[in-house]
Amino acid sequence: MIAAVAIVIIAIISVGAYAAVSLGSSTTTAQTSTVTMTATNTLVSTTSVVSTTSLVSTQSLVSTATATSLVPVTTTVSSTSTSSSSTTSSSNSTNSINLVRIGYFANLNHAPAIVGLSDGDFQAHLGSTTKIQTTLFTAGPTEMTALLAGQLDMAYVGPSPAVNAFIQSNGTALRIVTGVSSGGAVFVVRNNDGITSVKNFTGKTFAAPQLGNTQDIALRSYLLRNHYVVGTNVSVDDTSNSNILTLMTQGKLDGAWVPEPTASQLMFQANCHVFLDERALWPGGNFSTAELVVSTSFLNAHPDVVKKVIAADVNDTMWITKNLAQASSLIDSRIANLTTTTATNSTIFTNATKYLSFTYDPLEASVAQQAQNAYELGFLGTSAPNLNGLFDLTLLNEVLQQDGLPQVTS
């Protein structure tokens, strides 16, 4: 593995209306400790202007009440890779393209990306001829807007935003090429709110990370199935995970359906307890909470690069699974670096790992059910979702065969 890898972190700029729902109130940011916002809406480093180039979509993103443009900010992450060596050899031969743009979150269920991108494993698999440019997101709908606008080539994202983007593009924009995680989504409520059953939800305000994201769909579907109408007898506040923690601490929320480690942070830092572990709603407790998607045009043009990224992802997934204790500490510190926060209390992070597992299996049946849930909520238009063509596991199975691992059947 390489000891250092240059990773480009991009500050997000633009987000349009996502599918048929407005996301104007949603925020997405990319954090680095060397970046500040000037009064003229130009992103600069603390010492100099980084770039004057911006990528523009049809509607600018509003982040903390200030419109920003997309500006690459280059940082160097120095570390020694902890991931085990894959039997799929990386190549230093010339790839078909010299840059791949990858989006992901600083969430526990994106751990293979967090580990592999920060410790150099992804770069090692790609070799020296293709550099990685990454963008840090806080919610999936915004990330899919960036992919649809041609600002990303690959993205780690929840299944609901991926399906929405697939449907809205008439099945042409993207493909799911490997799974990432199962579980890791928890519905927590405040200890002093008197919520002991669904009968106590009337008049309550719950939160999810963003309108139309995977946890938002799960929350709204659960409320609907228990005869609650959002905006009538219950409220849903769609806001960032960090803001959910603040609002819960202030007593302005009654509960939240969130990914880990946010759920465990709410338990230990905001006087909350588990009302429902989402795994209880799924056969065998298995359901997709993150997938790796690729722009169809990029997949068709550069399958060699996509295959190497998949190989790195599988390698890191296997390493995390086999070394969970060591991986947990590493992932915690990496998330802290990405979000410019202090590392989570080890008790909190250990608790968070109990709620999920990592898998390259995309768990197609659960994705189909989540799509059905989104359709019933009115997020996917007037026709039942047709997911034919959403999954392309050809390259994944080639990697698995080379690594001597069981293949995934579609």
Coordinates of N, CA and C in Angstrom, one line a residue, residues 55 234 311:
L55 N -18.2 24.3 -11.0 CA -19.1 23.5 -11.8 C -20.5 24.0 -11.4
V234 N -48.6 14.4 12.7 CA -47.2 14.1 13.1 C -46.4 15.0 12.1
A311 N -12.7 -3.6 -6.8 CA -11.8 -4.5 -6.2 C -11.3 -3.9 -4.9

